[in-house]
Amino acid sequence: MSSKLFAIVAGAGTGTGRAVALRFAKAYPVVLMARRTESYHDTVSEITQAGGRAVGVSADVTDSKSLVSAFDAIKKELPDFKLAAAVYNVSSGYTIKPFLELRPEDLNDSLAGSARGLFNFAQNTIPLLLDAVPESEHSPTLLVTGATASVRGSAKFGTLAAGMFARRALAQSLAREFHPQGVHVAHSIIDGIIDVPRAQAYAANGGVEDGKLKPEAIAESYWHLHTQPRSAFTQELDLRPFVEKF
Amino acid sequence: MSSKLFAIVAGAGTGTGRAVALRFAKAYPVVLMARRTESYHDTVSEITQAGGRAVGVSADVTDSKSLVSAFDAIKKELPDFKLAAAVYNVSSGYTIKPFLELRPEDLNDSLAGSARGLFNFAQNTIPLLLDAVPESEHSPTLLVTGATASVRGSAKFGTLAAGMFARRALAQSLAREFHPQGVHVAHSIIDGIIDVPRAQAYAANGGVEDGKLKPEAIAESYWHLHTQPRSAFTQELDLRPFVEKF
Amino acid sequence: MSSKLFAIVAGAGTGTGRAVALRFAKAYPVVLMARRTESYHDTVSEITQAGGRAVGVSADVTDSKSLVSAFDAIKKELPDFKLAAAVYNVSSGYTIKPFLELRPEDLNDSLAGSARGLFNFAQNTIPLLLDAVPESEHSPTLLVTGATASVRGSAKFGTLAAGMFARRALAQSLAREFHPQGVHVAHSIIDGIIDVPRAQAYAANGGVEDGKLKPEAIAESYWHLHTQPRSAFTQELDLRPFVEKF
Amino acid sequence: MSSKLFAIVAGAGTGTGRAVALRFAKAYPVVLMARRTESYHDTVSEITQAGGRAVGVSADVTDSKSLVSAFDAIKKELPDFKLAAAVYNVSSGYTIKPFLELRPEDLNDSLAGSARGLFNFAQNTIPLLLDAVPESEHSPTLLVTGATASVRGSAKFGTLAAGMFARRALAQSLAREFHPQGVHVAHSIIDGIIDVPRAQAYAANGGVEDGKLKPEAIAESYWHLHTQPRSAFTQELDLRPFVEKF
């Protein structure tokens, strides 16, 4: 475990967020952030019991003031620690419906979770990541979770796609601005159903084994992205089950 | 002039909006929509004096209620007219700045003009366009203006790109949902400086002649998109000056 | 009809090539080029009978020497004429098969028709197009026909995609080199089945009316591309039937 | 070291090929393939002296017969071994020149090394990779090296781009056909100058440290791709120095 470095995962629920927190906890104390305590409570315990260090923080990333308070609390909890990795894995609320049945709130919800949340999260984490550049073994990294809807506006997925396209735009722009300063920003297009408890009823790809993305596999790729030296940064990769049509 | 059909241009200012209004006015009565009367006043006069019909309507596309009122007013002004073409050409406010100097409002402004405005405009126009399918000579068309930032998140252009990526996502999703119903949705990537009065001081491409996009040229391509028969719809094209680097 | 300007269509068969030749023949004498006389014979007659001027030339575009001879013949046939538009519409031979059943010749055939043919055609036409820049009303134009496989390597379509990706790469590179010199190079992604006699048995999109691309509609968009002024060139657009999934 | 599994690297020169061979040699015996013995001789020694197993094979991947002979020789050298990973890292010959100065051979050279070579290599390796699916710890993998020119046809880079676009098309098509059969096919866009001896004089990115891609860093990402479980395959990623403009 590197001393004096920590990681933070926003959107630390049962799937990718949990797996990424567990993976990064092998190397760093990890802050798990979610709106509700229930989302991260069990994972915090799991990490702690395994001998790692985990801190849960409740915050609403779409609310810039809530986020500033959360980062103040984190600073008190981990004084002198620098930020090695920040993962933005927040799911936006979204509604899949014929366009003419959507309400303006449906678009707002998607934009809030997908774009405004990342904006706020990046404004709070990038100064910390920059500050860690001289000391972090691996380039300080901002990892952003995307989806099929990040690159494709399907029928009836317009509001989801609007948010996810916007999220990808921000990640790309941040990469272009901060890569030269040593902070690595990568965006992953998760193209398929993630194998989480609440997706159990959904037999993706005909129910074939490994037809859904294992959160642990995603986490391993996130860890790889974090460890890439600055001479060879990946800005974007896709991840999908072997049987996924694309 | 086709009788009983009209066109509407949202974002009818001095550049593309004005030129598109003038072009479509050769075929249809045209509604010019902008936040402020000054934006469309002169173009309405120009069309009227040339023997065409133009109606100016003040509305804020980012406010769904303002837009509903505006469309009520349009219905009274043009009863029995069906909508042949709707052009979304609204510029979002945006700020080009280092990311850490941006405020949350900068993102909100961009998302409002680029995505929420299109969402509202489409919710009001698509029912009218669908209604015109049986009678319109050309497939009823929703034309959406994009920019370089629609497909590229450059450093310091993050908030602009977030909005424009989101706008493109919506246009793509609408195309996939409404093309099969006979409404054509096309997105144009305007990749360069437009030759408008306020850009006069900016010598794009070394000041070479035609180094900026002529609004009339853009308008001609918009008209072409409108006239494409449904057996061969374009969903996206780019437009740039011959000397533009890309 | 512009005097002293002509157009040439390579791949002038029954579908897009014929329709483009007919469309451009309204403005220019047209040279129709194909490997076999039968391919262009009827279209040449059709244009001539309608009062236009058409010249048929047999050549194999994949053979650079054959093409040089053909252009010598064209020069004799149309002395003092300058080239306003050149259309590369040649279909490559291709085989759709499981990859392990393909032979090296299958790849070669695709690369020859898709990439080598365009390379040869561009080497012969670009000097003529450059020469016409000062006199042509519309910017001299090289139009290149692409397909779904130009941007997507589907399973079992590998050799077709290899050729069409390569064709698109050449078109893009030529655009970047020659746009600043006044020659317009545009690539069209034809995404769907074209409504030609030999596709009659194939009920694309459930046999719905206009479920295939009408060659005349494609030709009209090609003509529009040709007439774009240099302040607003399109480098790429897509064309597909309204009911096509994408 | 996994017993009874081996890896092969085509294009095993001084840069990426050497580094990938060294990385994979930590886990597997490695076959190094190049046209000339000099290309792989030192790396074979280096691996052997470090206690690994390496076999050098001279072959011309652009010649399907030469490749069949080479694979016969490999089979004799490593009987009972199955293929865990195949890396296609062959550089095509290419010429950067104004288009009108290029000769047909320039295009042919690029297509041969970039597309035909991969075609031949895949036809020989995919049956072996499929055969290893039941036994390999990691999904058998075909890794393909791309470049900036794989996704961008720059002025004067037309023939290079034609070949690299075609290579990417083949890799994509192979992924879509063979992923569901358990063979992982990934394409890496190497966007920058690789830090090899022959590039020493070229001060990429102003000569800044890590301004060129370290071959070892590329190799580490290739290894990561190889180890991805089939529930989360990456088909494409980019790799570039932190200071590279993109």
Short mmCIF file of N, CA and C in Angstrom, two decimals, chain B residues 172 175-176 179-182 209-210 212-214 217-218 220-221 224 228-243 246, chain C residues 172 175-176 179-182 209-210 212-214 217-218 220-221 224 228-243 246:
data_model
loop_
_atom_site.label_atom_id
_atom_site.label_comp_id
_atom_site.label_asym_id
_atom_site.label_seq_id
_atom_site.Cartn_x
_atom_site.Cartn_y
_atom_site.Cartn_z
N GLN B 172 -29.67 12.63 -33.20
CA GLN B 172 -29.49 11.24 -33.67
C GLN B 172 -30.64 10.36 -33.20
N ALA B 175 -33.80 11.19 -35.04
CA ALA B 175 -33.76 10.63 -36.40
C ALA B 175 -34.15 9.16 -36.37
N ARG B 176 -33.58 8.43 -35.42
CA ARG B 176 -33.87 6.99 -35.38
C ARG B 176 -35.33 6.71 -35.02
N HIS B 179 -37.60 9.03 -38.38
CA HIS B 179 -37.42 8.73 -39.81
C HIS B 179 -38.46 7.71 -40.29
N PRO B 180 -38.63 6.60 -39.57
CA PRO B 180 -39.60 5.62 -40.07
C PRO B 180 -41.03 6.16 -40.13
N GLN B 181 -41.29 7.28 -39.42
CA GLN B 181 -42.62 7.88 -39.48
C GLN B 181 -42.68 9.00 -40.52
N GLY B 182 -41.59 9.17 -41.26
CA GLY B 182 -41.61 10.12 -42.37
C GLY B 182 -41.09 11.50 -42.06
N GLU B 209 -10.04 34.85 -48.96
CA GLU B 209 -11.42 34.94 -49.42
C GLU B 209 -12.11 33.58 -49.28
N ASP B 210 -13.34 33.61 -48.80
CA ASP B 210 -14.11 32.37 -48.56
C ASP B 210 -13.49 31.50 -47.46
N LYS B 212 -14.19 31.92 -44.42
CA LYS B 212 -15.28 31.71 -43.47
C LYS B 212 -16.48 31.14 -44.23
N LEU B 213 -17.37 30.48 -43.51
CA LEU B 213 -18.57 29.93 -44.15
C LEU B 213 -19.57 31.05 -44.43
N LYS B 214 -20.02 31.12 -45.68
CA LYS B 214 -21.08 32.07 -46.02
C LYS B 214 -22.41 31.52 -45.52
N ALA B 217 -24.50 29.85 -48.13
CA ALA B 217 -24.07 28.52 -48.56
C ALA B 217 -24.61 27.46 -47.60
N ILE B 218 -24.55 27.77 -46.32
CA ILE B 218 -25.12 26.84 -45.34
C ILE B 218 -26.62 26.68 -45.61
N GLU B 220 -28.25 26.95 -48.31
CA GLU B 220 -28.52 26.16 -49.52
C GLU B 220 -28.42 24.66 -49.21
N SER B 221 -27.45 24.28 -48.36
CA SER B 221 -27.35 22.87 -47.98
C SER B 221 -28.53 22.46 -47.08
N HIS B 224 -31.31 21.81 -49.39
CA HIS B 224 -31.13 20.50 -50.04
C HIS B 224 -31.55 19.37 -49.10
N GLN B 228 -34.58 16.31 -49.74
CA GLN B 228 -34.24 14.90 -49.99
C GLN B 228 -35.48 14.02 -49.84
N PRO B 229 -35.73 13.17 -50.83
CA PRO B 229 -36.87 12.25 -50.70
C PRO B 229 -36.56 11.19 -49.64
N ARG B 230 -37.60 10.59 -49.12
CA ARG B 230 -37.41 9.68 -47.98
C ARG B 230 -36.65 8.42 -48.35
N SER B 231 -36.42 8.17 -49.62
CA SER B 231 -35.62 6.99 -49.97
C SER B 231 -34.12 7.24 -49.74
N ALA B 232 -33.76 8.48 -49.49
CA ALA B 232 -32.33 8.80 -49.32
C ALA B 232 -32.16 10.02 -48.42
N PHE B 233 -32.39 9.80 -47.14
CA PHE B 233 -32.21 10.87 -46.14
C PHE B 233 -30.75 10.93 -45.70
N THR B 234 -30.22 12.14 -45.56
CA THR B 234 -28.94 12.35 -44.87
C THR B 234 -29.23 12.64 -43.40
N GLN B 235 -28.52 11.96 -42.53
CA GLN B 235 -28.68 12.27 -41.10
C GLN B 235 -27.62 13.27 -40.64
N GLU B 236 -26.45 13.23 -41.27
CA GLU B 236 -25.39 14.14 -40.82
C GLU B 236 -24.45 14.49 -41.96
N LEU B 237 -24.10 15.74 -42.02
CA LEU B 237 -23.06 16.17 -42.96
C LEU B 237 -22.22 17.23 -42.26
N ASP B 238 -21.04 17.42 -42.81
CA ASP B 238 -20.16 18.48 -42.31
C ASP B 238 -20.11 19.60 -43.35
N LEU B 239 -19.81 20.79 -42.91
CA LEU B 239 -19.66 21.94 -43.80
C LEU B 239 -18.48 22.77 -43.30
N ARG B 240 -17.53 23.02 -44.18
CA ARG B 240 -16.37 23.83 -43.75
C ARG B 240 -15.76 24.55 -44.94
N PRO B 241 -15.11 25.69 -44.68
CA PRO B 241 -14.43 26.39 -45.76
C PRO B 241 -13.32 25.53 -46.37
N PHE B 242 -13.07 25.75 -47.64
CA PHE B 242 -12.09 24.94 -48.37
C PHE B 242 -10.70 24.97 -47.74
N VAL B 243 -10.37 26.05 -47.06
CA VAL B 243 -9.03 26.18 -46.47
C VAL B 243 -8.99 25.78 -45.00
N PHE B 246 -8.70 20.35 -40.89
CA PHE B 246 -9.54 19.40 -40.15
C PHE B 246 -8.88 18.04 -40.13
N GLN C 172 -10.54 11.03 -47.82
CA GLN C 172 -10.29 11.99 -46.75
C GLN C 172 -8.95 12.70 -46.95
N ALA C 175 -9.12 15.09 -49.82
CA ALA C 175 -9.85 16.31 -49.42
C ALA C 175 -8.91 17.26 -48.68
N ARG C 176 -8.15 16.69 -47.74
CA ARG C 176 -7.27 17.56 -46.95
C ARG C 176 -6.15 18.17 -47.80
N HIS C 179 -8.59 20.39 -51.10
CA HIS C 179 -9.56 21.46 -50.80
C HIS C 179 -8.90 22.83 -50.85
N PRO C 180 -7.76 23.01 -50.18
CA PRO C 180 -7.15 24.36 -50.20
C PRO C 180 -6.75 24.81 -51.60
N GLN C 181 -6.66 23.85 -52.55
CA GLN C 181 -6.34 24.23 -53.93
C GLN C 181 -7.61 24.40 -54.76
N GLY C 182 -8.76 24.28 -54.11
CA GLY C 182 -10.00 24.57 -54.81
C GLY C 182 -10.73 23.36 -55.39
N GLU C 209 -42.44 0.66 -49.44
CA GLU C 209 -42.14 1.62 -50.51
C GLU C 209 -41.03 2.57 -50.05
N ASP C 210 -40.09 2.83 -50.94
CA ASP C 210 -38.93 3.69 -50.63
C ASP C 210 -38.02 3.08 -49.56
N LYS C 212 -35.70 1.10 -50.30
CA LYS C 212 -34.37 1.08 -50.94
C LYS C 212 -34.06 2.49 -51.42
N LEU C 213 -32.78 2.77 -51.57
CA LEU C 213 -32.37 4.09 -52.06
C LEU C 213 -32.64 4.20 -53.55
N LYS C 214 -33.35 5.24 -53.96
CA LYS C 214 -33.55 5.51 -55.39
C LYS C 214 -32.26 6.11 -55.94
N ALA C 217 -32.28 9.82 -56.33
CA ALA C 217 -32.15 10.62 -55.11
C ALA C 217 -30.67 10.76 -54.75
N ILE C 218 -29.93 9.68 -54.89
CA ILE C 218 -28.48 9.76 -54.65
C ILE C 218 -27.86 10.78 -55.61
N GLU C 220 -29.14 13.32 -57.01
CA GLU C 220 -29.48 14.70 -56.67
C GLU C 220 -28.57 15.22 -55.55
N SER C 221 -28.26 14.36 -54.59
CA SER C 221 -27.33 14.78 -53.53
C SER C 221 -25.92 14.95 -54.07
N HIS C 224 -25.88 18.26 -55.65
CA HIS C 224 -25.79 19.30 -54.63
C HIS C 224 -24.35 19.46 -54.13
N GLN C 228 -21.82 22.99 -54.20
CA GLN C 228 -21.47 23.73 -52.98
C GLN C 228 -20.32 24.70 -53.25
N PRO C 229 -20.49 25.97 -52.86
CA PRO C 229 -19.38 26.91 -53.03
C PRO C 229 -18.25 26.58 -52.05
N ARG C 230 -17.08 27.05 -52.37
CA ARG C 230 -15.91 26.65 -51.57
C ARG C 230 -15.93 27.19 -50.15
N SER C 231 -16.82 28.08 -49.84
CA SER C 231 -16.90 28.56 -48.45
C SER C 231 -17.58 27.55 -47.56
N ALA C 232 -18.20 26.52 -48.14
CA ALA C 232 -18.93 25.54 -47.34
C ALA C 232 -18.97 24.18 -48.04
N PHE C 233 -17.81 23.53 -48.04
CA PHE C 233 -17.72 22.19 -48.64
C PHE C 233 -18.15 21.12 -47.63
N THR C 234 -18.89 20.14 -48.09
CA THR C 234 -19.14 18.93 -47.31
C THR C 234 -18.10 17.89 -47.68
N GLN C 235 -17.47 17.30 -46.69
CA GLN C 235 -16.53 16.22 -46.99
C GLN C 235 -17.21 14.86 -46.92
N GLU C 236 -18.19 14.73 -46.06
CA GLU C 236 -18.85 13.42 -45.92
C GLU C 236 -20.30 13.58 -45.51
N LEU C 237 -21.14 12.78 -46.13
CA LEU C 237 -22.54 12.69 -45.69
C LEU C 237 -22.97 11.24 -45.82
N ASP C 238 -24.05 10.93 -45.12
CA ASP C 238 -24.64 9.60 -45.23
C ASP C 238 -25.96 9.72 -45.98
N LEU C 239 -26.38 8.63 -46.57
CA LEU C 239 -27.66 8.57 -47.29
C LEU C 239 -28.28 7.22 -47.00
N ARG C 240 -29.52 7.22 -46.51
CA ARG C 240 -30.18 5.93 -46.24
C ARG C 240 -31.69 6.08 -46.32
N PRO C 241 -32.38 4.99 -46.62
CA PRO C 241 -33.84 5.04 -46.66
C PRO C 241 -34.40 5.36 -45.27
N PHE C 242 -35.55 6.02 -45.26
CA PHE C 242 -36.14 6.48 -43.98
C PHE C 242 -36.39 5.34 -43.01
N VAL C 243 -36.60 4.13 -43.51
CA VAL C 243 -36.90 3.00 -42.63
C VAL C 243 -35.66 2.16 -42.30
N PHE C 246 -30.18 2.01 -38.26
CA PHE C 246 -28.78 2.41 -38.18
C PHE C 246 -28.43 2.79 -36.76
#
